[in-house]
XYZ file of C-alpha atoms in Angstrom:
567
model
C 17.783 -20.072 -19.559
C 18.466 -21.419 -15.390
C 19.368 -18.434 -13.403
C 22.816 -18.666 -13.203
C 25.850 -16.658 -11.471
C 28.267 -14.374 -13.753
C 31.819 -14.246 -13.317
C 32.859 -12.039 -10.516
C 33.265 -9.491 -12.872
C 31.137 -6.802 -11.493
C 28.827 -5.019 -13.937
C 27.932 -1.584 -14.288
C 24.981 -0.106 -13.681
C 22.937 0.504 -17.103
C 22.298 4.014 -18.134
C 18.625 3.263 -17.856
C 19.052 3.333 -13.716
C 16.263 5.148 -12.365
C 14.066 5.704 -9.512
C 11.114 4.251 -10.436
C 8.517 6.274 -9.099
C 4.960 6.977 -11.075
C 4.351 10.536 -12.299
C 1.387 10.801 -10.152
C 2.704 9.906 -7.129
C 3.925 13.259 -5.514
C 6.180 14.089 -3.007
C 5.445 16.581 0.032
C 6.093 17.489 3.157
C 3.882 16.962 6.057
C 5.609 19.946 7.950
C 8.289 22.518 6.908
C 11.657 20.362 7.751
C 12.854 21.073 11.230
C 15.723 19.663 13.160
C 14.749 17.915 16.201
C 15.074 19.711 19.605
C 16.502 16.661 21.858
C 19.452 16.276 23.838
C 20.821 13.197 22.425
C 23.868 12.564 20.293
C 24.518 9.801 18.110
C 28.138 8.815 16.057
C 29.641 6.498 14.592
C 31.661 5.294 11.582
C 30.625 4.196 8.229
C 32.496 1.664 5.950
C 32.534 -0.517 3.079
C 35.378 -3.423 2.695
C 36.795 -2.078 5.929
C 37.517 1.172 4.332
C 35.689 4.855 5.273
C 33.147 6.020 3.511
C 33.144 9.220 2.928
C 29.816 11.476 1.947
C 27.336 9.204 3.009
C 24.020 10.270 4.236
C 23.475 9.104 7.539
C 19.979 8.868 9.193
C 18.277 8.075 12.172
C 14.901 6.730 10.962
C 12.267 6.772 13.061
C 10.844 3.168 14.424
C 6.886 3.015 14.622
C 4.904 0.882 12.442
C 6.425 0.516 9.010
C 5.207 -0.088 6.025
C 6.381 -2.455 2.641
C 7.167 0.660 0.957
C 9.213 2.505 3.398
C 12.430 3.725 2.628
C 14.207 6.882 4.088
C 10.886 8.959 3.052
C 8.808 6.773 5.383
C 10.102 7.366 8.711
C 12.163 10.543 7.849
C 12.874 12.831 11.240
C 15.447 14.755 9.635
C 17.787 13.873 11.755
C 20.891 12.669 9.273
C 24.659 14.091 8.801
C 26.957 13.650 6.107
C 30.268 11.322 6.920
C 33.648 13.221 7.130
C 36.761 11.652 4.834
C 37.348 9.228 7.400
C 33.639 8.046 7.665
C 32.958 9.439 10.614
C 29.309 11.220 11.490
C 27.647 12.596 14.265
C 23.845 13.638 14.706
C 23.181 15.930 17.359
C 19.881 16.956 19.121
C 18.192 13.794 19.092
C 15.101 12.928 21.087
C 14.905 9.865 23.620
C 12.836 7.366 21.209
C 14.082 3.794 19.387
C 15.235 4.440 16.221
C 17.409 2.480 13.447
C 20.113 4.391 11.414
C 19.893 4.061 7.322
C 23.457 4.655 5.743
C 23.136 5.347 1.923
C 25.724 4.395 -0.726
C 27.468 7.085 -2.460
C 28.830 4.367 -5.216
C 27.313 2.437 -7.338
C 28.926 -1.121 -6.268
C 27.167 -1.155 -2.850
C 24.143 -1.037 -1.179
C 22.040 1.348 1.098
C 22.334 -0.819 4.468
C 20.722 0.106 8.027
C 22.422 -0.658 11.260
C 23.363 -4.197 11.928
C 23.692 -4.790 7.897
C 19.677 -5.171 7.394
C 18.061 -4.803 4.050
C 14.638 -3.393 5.544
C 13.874 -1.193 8.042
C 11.648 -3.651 10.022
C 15.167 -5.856 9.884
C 17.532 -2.622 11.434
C 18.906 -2.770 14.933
C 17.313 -0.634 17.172
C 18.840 1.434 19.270
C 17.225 4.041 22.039
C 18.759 6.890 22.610
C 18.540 9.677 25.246
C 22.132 10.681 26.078
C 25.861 10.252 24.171
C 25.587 6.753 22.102
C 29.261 6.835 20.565
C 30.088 3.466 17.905
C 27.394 3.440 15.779
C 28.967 1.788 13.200
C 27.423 0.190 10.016
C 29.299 -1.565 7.221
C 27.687 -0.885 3.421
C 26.780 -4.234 2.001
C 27.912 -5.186 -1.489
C 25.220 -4.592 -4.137
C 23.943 -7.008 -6.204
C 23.095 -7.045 -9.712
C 20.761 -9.404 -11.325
C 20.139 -8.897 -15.345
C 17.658 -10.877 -17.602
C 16.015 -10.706 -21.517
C 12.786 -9.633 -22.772
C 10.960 -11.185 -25.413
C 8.027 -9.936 -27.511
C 5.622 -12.837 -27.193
C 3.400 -10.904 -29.978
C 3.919 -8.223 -32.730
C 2.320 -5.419 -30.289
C 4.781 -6.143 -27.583
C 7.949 -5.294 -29.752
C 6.680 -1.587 -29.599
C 6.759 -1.220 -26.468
C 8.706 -0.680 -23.278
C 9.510 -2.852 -19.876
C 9.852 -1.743 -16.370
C 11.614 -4.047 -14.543
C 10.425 -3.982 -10.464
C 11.476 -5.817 -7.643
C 8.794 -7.485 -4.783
C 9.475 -8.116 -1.317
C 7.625 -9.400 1.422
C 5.849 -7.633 4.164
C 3.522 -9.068 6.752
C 2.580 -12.187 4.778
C 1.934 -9.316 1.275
C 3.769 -8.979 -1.448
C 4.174 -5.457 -2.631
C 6.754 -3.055 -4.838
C 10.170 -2.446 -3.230
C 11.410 1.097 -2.451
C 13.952 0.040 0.029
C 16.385 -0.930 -2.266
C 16.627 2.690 -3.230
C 13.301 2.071 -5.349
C 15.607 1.414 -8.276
C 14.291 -0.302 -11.625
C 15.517 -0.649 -15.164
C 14.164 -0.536 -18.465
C 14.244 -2.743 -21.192
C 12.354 -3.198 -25.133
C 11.438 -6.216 -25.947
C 13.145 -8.104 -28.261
C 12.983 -11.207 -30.845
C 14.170 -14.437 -29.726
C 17.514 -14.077 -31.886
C 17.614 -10.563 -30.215
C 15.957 -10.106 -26.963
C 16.031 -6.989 -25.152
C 18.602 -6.721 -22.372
C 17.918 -5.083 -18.920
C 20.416 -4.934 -15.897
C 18.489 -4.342 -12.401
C 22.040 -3.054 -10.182
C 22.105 -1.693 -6.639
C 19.655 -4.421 -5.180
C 20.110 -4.899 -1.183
C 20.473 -8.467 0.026
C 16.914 -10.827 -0.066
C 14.019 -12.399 -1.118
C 11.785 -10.998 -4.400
C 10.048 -11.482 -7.145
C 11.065 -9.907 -10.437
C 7.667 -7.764 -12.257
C 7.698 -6.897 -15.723
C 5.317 -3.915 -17.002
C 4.272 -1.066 -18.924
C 6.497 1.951 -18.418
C 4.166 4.638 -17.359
C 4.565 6.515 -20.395
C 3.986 3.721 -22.780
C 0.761 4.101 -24.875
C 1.347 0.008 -25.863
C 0.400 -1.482 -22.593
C 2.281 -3.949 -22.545
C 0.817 -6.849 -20.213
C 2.328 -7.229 -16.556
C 4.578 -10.479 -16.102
C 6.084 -12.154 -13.387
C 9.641 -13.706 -13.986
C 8.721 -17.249 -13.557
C 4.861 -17.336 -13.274
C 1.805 -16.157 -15.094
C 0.896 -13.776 -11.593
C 2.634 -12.977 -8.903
C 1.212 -16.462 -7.081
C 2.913 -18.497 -9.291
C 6.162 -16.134 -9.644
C 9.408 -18.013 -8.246
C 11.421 -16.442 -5.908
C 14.872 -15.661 -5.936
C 17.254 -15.032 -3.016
C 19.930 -12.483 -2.845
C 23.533 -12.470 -1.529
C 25.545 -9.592 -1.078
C 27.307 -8.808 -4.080
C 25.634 -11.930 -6.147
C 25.889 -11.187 -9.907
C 22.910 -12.689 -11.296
C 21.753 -13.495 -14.819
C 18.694 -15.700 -16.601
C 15.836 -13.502 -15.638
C 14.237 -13.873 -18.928
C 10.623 -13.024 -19.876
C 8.472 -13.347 -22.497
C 5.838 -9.887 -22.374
C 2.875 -9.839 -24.841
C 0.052 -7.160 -25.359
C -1.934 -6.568 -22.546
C -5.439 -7.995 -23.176
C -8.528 -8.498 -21.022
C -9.597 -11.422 -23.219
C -10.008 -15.008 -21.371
C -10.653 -12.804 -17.579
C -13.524 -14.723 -16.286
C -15.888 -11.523 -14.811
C -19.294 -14.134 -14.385
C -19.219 -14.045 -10.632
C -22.113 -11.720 -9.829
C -22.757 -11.110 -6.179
C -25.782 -9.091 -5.678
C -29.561 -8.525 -4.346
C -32.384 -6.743 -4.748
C -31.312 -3.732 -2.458
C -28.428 -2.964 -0.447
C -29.096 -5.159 2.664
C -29.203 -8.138 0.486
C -26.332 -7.034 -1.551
C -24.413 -6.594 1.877
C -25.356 -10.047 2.877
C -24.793 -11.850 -0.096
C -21.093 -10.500 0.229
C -20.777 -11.412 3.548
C -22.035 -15.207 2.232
C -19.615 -15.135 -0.250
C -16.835 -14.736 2.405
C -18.005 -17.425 4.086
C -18.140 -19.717 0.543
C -14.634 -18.669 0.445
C -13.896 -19.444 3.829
C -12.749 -15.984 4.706
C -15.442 -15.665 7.405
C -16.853 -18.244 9.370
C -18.806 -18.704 12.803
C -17.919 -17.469 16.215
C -15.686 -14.129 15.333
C -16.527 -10.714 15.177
C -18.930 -9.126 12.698
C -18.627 -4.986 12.312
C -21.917 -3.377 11.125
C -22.280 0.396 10.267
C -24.577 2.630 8.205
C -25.418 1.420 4.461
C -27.396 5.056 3.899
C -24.412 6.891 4.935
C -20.773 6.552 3.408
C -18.291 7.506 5.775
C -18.105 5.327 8.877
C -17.931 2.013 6.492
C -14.735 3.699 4.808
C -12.812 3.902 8.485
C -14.307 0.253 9.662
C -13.432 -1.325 6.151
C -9.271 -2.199 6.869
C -10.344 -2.536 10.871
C -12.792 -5.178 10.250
C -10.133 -6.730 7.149
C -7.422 -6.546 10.387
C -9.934 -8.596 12.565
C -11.277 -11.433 9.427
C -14.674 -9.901 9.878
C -17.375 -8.923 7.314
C -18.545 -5.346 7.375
C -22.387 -5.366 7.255
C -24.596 -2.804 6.605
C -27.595 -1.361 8.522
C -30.217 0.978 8.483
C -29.962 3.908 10.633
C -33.724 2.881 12.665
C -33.968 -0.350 12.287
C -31.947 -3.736 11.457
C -32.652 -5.093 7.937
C -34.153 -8.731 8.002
C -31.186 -9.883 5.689
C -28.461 -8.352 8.026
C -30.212 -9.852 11.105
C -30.016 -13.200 9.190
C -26.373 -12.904 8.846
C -25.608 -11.938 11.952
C -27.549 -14.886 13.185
C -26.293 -17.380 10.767
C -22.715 -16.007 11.826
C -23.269 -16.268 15.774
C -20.402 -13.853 16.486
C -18.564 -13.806 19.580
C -18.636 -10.050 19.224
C -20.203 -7.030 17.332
C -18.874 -3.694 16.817
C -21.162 -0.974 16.031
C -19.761 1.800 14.024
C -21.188 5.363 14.077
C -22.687 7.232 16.533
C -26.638 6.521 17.656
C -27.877 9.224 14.603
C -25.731 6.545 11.895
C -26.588 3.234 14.209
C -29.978 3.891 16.456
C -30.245 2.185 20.027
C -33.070 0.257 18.296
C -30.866 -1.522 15.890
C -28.408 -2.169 19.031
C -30.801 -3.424 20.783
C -32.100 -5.729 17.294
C -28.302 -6.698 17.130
C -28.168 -8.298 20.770
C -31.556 -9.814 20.512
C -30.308 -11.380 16.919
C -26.509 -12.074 19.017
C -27.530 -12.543 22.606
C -24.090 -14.276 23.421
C -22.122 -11.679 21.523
C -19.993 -8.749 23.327
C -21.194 -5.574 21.753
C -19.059 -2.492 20.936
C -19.735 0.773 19.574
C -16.931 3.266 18.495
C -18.865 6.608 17.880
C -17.894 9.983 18.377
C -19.605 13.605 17.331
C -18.625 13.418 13.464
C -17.089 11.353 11.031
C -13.831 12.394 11.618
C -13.792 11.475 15.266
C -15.445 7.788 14.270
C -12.379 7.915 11.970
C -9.795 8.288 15.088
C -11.292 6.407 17.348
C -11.569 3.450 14.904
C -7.399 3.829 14.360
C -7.220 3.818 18.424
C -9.351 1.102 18.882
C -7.780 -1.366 16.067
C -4.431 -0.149 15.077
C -2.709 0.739 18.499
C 0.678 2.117 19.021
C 1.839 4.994 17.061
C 1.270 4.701 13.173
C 4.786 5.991 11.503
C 2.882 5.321 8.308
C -0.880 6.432 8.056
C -2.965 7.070 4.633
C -5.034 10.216 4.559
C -8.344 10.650 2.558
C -11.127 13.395 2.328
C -14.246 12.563 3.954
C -16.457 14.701 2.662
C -17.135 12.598 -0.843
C -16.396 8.758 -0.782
C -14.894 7.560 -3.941
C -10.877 8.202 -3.820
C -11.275 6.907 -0.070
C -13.343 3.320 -1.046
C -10.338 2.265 -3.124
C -8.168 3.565 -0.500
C -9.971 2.059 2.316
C -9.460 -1.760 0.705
C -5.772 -1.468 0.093
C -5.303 -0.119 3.163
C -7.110 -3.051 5.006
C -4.935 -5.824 2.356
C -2.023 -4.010 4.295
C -4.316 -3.885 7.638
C -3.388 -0.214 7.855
C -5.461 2.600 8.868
C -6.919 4.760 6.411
C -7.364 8.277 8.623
C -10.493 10.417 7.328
C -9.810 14.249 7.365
C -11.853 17.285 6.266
C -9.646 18.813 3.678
C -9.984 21.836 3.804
C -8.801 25.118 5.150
C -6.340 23.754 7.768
C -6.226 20.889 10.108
C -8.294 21.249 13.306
C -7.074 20.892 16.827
C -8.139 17.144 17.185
C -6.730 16.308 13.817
C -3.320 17.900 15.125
C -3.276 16.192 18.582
C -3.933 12.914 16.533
C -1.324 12.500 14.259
C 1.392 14.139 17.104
C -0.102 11.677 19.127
C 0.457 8.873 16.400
C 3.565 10.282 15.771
C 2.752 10.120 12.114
C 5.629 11.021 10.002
C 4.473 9.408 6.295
C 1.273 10.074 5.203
C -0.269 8.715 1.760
C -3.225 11.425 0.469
C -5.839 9.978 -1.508
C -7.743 12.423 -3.524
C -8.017 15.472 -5.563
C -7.841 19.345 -4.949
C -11.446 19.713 -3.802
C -11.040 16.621 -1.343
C -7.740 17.868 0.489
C -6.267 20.878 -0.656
C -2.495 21.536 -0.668
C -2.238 24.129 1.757
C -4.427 21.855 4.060
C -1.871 18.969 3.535
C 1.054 21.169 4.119
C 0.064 22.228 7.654
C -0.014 18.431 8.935
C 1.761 18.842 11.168
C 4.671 16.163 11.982
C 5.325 14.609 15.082
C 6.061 16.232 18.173
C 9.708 14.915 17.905
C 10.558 14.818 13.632
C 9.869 16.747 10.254
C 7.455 14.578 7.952
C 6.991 13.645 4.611
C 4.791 11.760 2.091
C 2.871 11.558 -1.148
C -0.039 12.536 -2.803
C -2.512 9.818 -4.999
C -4.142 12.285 -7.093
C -6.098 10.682 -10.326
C -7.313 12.539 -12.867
C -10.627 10.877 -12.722
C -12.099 9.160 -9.687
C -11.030 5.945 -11.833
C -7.744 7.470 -12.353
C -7.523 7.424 -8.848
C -8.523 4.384 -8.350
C -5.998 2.704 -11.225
C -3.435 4.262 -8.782
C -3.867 2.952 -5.987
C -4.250 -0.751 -6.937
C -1.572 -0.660 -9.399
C 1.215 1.269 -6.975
C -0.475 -0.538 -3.613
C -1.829 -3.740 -4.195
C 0.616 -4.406 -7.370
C -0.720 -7.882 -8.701
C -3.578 -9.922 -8.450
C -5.742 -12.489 -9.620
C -8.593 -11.636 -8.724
C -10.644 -8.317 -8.322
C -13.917 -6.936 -6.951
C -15.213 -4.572 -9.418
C -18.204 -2.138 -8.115
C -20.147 1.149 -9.381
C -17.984 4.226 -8.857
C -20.968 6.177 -9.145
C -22.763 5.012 -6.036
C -21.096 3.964 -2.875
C -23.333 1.274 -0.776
C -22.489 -2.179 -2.534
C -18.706 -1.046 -2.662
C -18.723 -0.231 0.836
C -19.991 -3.659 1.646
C -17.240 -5.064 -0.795
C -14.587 -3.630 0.613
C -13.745 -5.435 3.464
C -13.804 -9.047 1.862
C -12.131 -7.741 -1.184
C -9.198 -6.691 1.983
C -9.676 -9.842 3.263
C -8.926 -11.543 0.007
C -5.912 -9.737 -1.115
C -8.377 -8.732 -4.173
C -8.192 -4.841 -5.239
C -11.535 -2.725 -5.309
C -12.044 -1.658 -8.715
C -14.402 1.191 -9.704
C -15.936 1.837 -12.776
C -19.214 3.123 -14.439
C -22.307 1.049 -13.837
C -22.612 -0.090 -17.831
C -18.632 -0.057 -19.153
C -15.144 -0.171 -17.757
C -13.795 3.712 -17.711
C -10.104 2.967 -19.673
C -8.628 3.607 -16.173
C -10.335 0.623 -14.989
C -9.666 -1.397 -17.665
C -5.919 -0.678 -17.712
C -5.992 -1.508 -13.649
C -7.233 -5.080 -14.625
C -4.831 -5.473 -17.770
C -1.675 -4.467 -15.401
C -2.473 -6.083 -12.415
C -2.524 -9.332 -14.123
C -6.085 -9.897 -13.224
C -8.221 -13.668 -14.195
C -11.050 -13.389 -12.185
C -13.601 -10.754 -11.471
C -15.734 -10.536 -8.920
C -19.181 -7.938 -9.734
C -20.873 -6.640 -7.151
C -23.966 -5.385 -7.168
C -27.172 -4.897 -9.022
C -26.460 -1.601 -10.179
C -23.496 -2.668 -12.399
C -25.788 -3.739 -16.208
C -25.953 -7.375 -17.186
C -23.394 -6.661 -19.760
C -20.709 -5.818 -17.948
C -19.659 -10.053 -17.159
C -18.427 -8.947 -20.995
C -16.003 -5.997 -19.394
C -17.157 -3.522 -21.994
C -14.678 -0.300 -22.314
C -16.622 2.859 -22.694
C -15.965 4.271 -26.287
């Protein structure tokens, strides 16, 4: 059926509306909510059609470096007022800083719009304040509606249940929408004399793609599908108007499956050098790497400083290679050779990265500029990575315990497919002082954790503080099983892919070398047990829409190019 416009007639939203937000991920609050204590005073008037709105929520959201997913959560300062009958707001003690204002939509026919009629925060008006900034005005966009059919393409399908998702772009990424108000709709498949109806209402103005999935309490599975395309590659596109009523979004949704993915691509070696330069080989095969860049190399008999370099050297389209702490392997050295970098960055302090091995690297890279970012622990190599590579503040920062390394490997690639910093942290007890005077400093006010209980407690996570200026919010990835965990993460954060890197969960140092061109690629990190796919991993490749997988190393058994689930 063509995509095709409705009569003006507007429709209703279906009963099914809801926030579509996974169980797992939980809300919190990086601070206790506290009102700002600037001098600053911002008003205005809200409308829709030229008339007042009244009861909208009016924010000032805090401008920093956003992220695909934020919506009010992401930069919330807590500075926001309700409109009076005649539309009218004012928000009082606000700091000097550049901000945009989000105006929600108490009705169902129009659409949460920021200042200057912008469907994103990145697209908002800015405005600075710092004394009285009167005329603030924003006028509510008409929603748009779009509504489609689902199909069972098999007899397994017609049991189960759709989720219907939008897509939007963000820094060249395509990843889940939340900005829209994070709404989705439901929908069971249905024959092709009676397909299952869905209606997707309240969608801002833009550009998507339209995902089809398992609803998170479906035991079916139903396969992921893209409206238009087998993956989210070949998905079409659709742009939205402002109050466009839009029908044909029809799917056909069978049984997810992991027959016909092609898992024979084995990269590996005979011991974790080799592994870490047959990865970095592959990159260049796949022309992510190539001669004359940079080239980050850090500890492959310690965990933690890889996790922090993996989305720093993804930002900079450089392989992460691994080295041992006295000495440079011969199959690194060959790489870096091969590679001729125009810089190296050494990662770790000298008891992770000896002056021998610096002094190996320059003999191996005489023309190279060499870097080291160090500093007395982990968690300081952690900071000073974010500093070095991700300057400016970071509205938007993921969190992960450093003290074990699986929740934060998974993290660590998605974070580096977003180039985003992925901030290591101790977990327990409560934040120390250079933890605090880093994120005020970042003026981090969204904050993803990664990990379990015993890798960053709650009460730990509840004394982040916030900025200097706002109150802070954000959510917790918290898997069941280091698997779980890792399911999560690719499935809420990466969202769709062909391929994937799939590594041994059980061991960290041919992941850690992975991680970075996995980034690089766009390609989620999967974990799993060395000799079957836990079901968590499995499901991960079913619902991302996964064809190709990539195994690395030589710990993973023979069998798995089979992707065996354990029993």
């Amino acid at each position: 059926m063509p995509l095709r416009h409705r009569s003006a007639r507007r429709s209703r939203l279906a009963a099914a509306l809801v926030v579509a937000v996974a169980v797992s991920l939980v809300p919190f609050a990086l601070a206790a909510p506290a009102r700002a204590t600037g001098s600053g005073t911002v008003s205005g008037r809200i409308t829709a059609d030229t008339r007042p709105v009244a009861h909208s929520v009016v924010e000032l959201t805090a401008v920093g470096r956003e992220a695909h997913s934020c919506y009010e959560l992401c930069s919330g300062t807590q500075l926001f007022a309700l409109t009076d009958a005649n539309g009218r707001y004012t928000i009082k003690d606000v700091p000097h800083r550049t901000y945009t204002l989000l105006a929600s939509s108490p009705d169902q026919y129009h659409a949460n719009t920021y200042l200057g009629g912008a469907s994103t925060i990145e697209g908002g008006k800015r405005i600075t304040t710092g004394g009285t900034l009167t005329g603030v005005d924003v006028s509510l966009v008409t929603a748009a509606t779009l509504d489609g059919t689902v199909t069972a393409a098999d007899a397994g399908a017609l049991h189960g249940t759709v989720q219907v998702e939008l897509w939007s772009q963000y820094h060249g990424h395509w990843h889940w929408v939340t900005e829209s108000g994070g709404y989705g709709a439901f929908a069971r498949p249905g024959t092709a004399s009676d397909p299952g109806r869905f209606s997707l209402g309240g969608v801002m103005p833009g550009t998507y793609k339209l995902q089809f999935l398992s609803d998170d309490n479906d035991p079916s599975h139903v396969a992921t599908t893209w409206w238009g395309g087998r993956n989210i590659t070949e998905a079409k596109t659709v742009t939205v108007r402002a109050g466009d009523d839009l029908d044909g979004f029809d799917v056909a949704v069978g049984t997810a499956s992991l027959r016909g993915v092609d898992a024979s691509t084995l990269v590996t070696g005979p011991d974790r050098w080799r592994v870490s330069a047959a990865v970095t080989e592959r990159g260049i095969h796949d022309g992510v790497y190539t001669t004359g860049g940079t080239v980050f190399v850090t500890s492959g008999e310690k965990y933690p400083d890889a996790l922090s370099a993996a989305p720093a050297a993804a930002q900079q389209h450089a392989p992460l290679m691994l080295t041992a702490g006295g000495s440079l392997p011969a199959a690194t050295r060959a790489e870096v050779v091969r590679l001729e970098p125009a810089r190296i960055v050494v990662v770790g302090g000298a008891a992770s990265v000896s002056g021998t091995v610096w002094d190996q690297l320059h003999a191996a890279a005489p023309a190279a500029r060499m870097t080291r970012i160090g500093g007395h622990d982990r968690y300081e190599v952690s900071r000073n990575l974010d500093f070095a590579f991700f300057p400016g503040t970071q509205a938007i920062m993921t969190m992960a315990g450093g003290r074990n390394f699986p929740d934060a490997l998974s993290a660590a690639t998605a974070d580096g497919i977003d180039q985003q910093p992925l901030l290591l942290v101790d977990g327990r007890g409560t934040p120390d002082a250079a933890t605090e005077r880093f994120l005020d400093a970042e003026r981090v006010s969204y904050a993803t954790v990664v990990g379990g209980q015993n890798m960053i407690s709650d009460d730990y996570s509840a004394d982040f503080p916030a900025h200097s200026d706002d109150g802070g919010t954000g959510t917790y990835v918290r898997g069941s099983t280091r698997y779980d965990t890792s399911r999560q993460i690719a499935e809420r954060y990466v969202g769709s892919a062909s391929t994937a890197f799939l590594v041994d969960g059980e061991d960290f140092p041919d992941a850690l070398a992975a991680s970075a061109l996995a980034a690089n690629e766009g390609a989620p990190l999967i974990t799993t047990l060395p000799s079957c796919l836990q079901t968590p991993s499995a499901q991960a490749l079913e619902q991302l829409g996964v064809t190709r997988v990539v195994r690395v190393g030589g710990s993973l058994s023979p069998a798995m190019a089979h992707l065996p689930t354990c029993r």
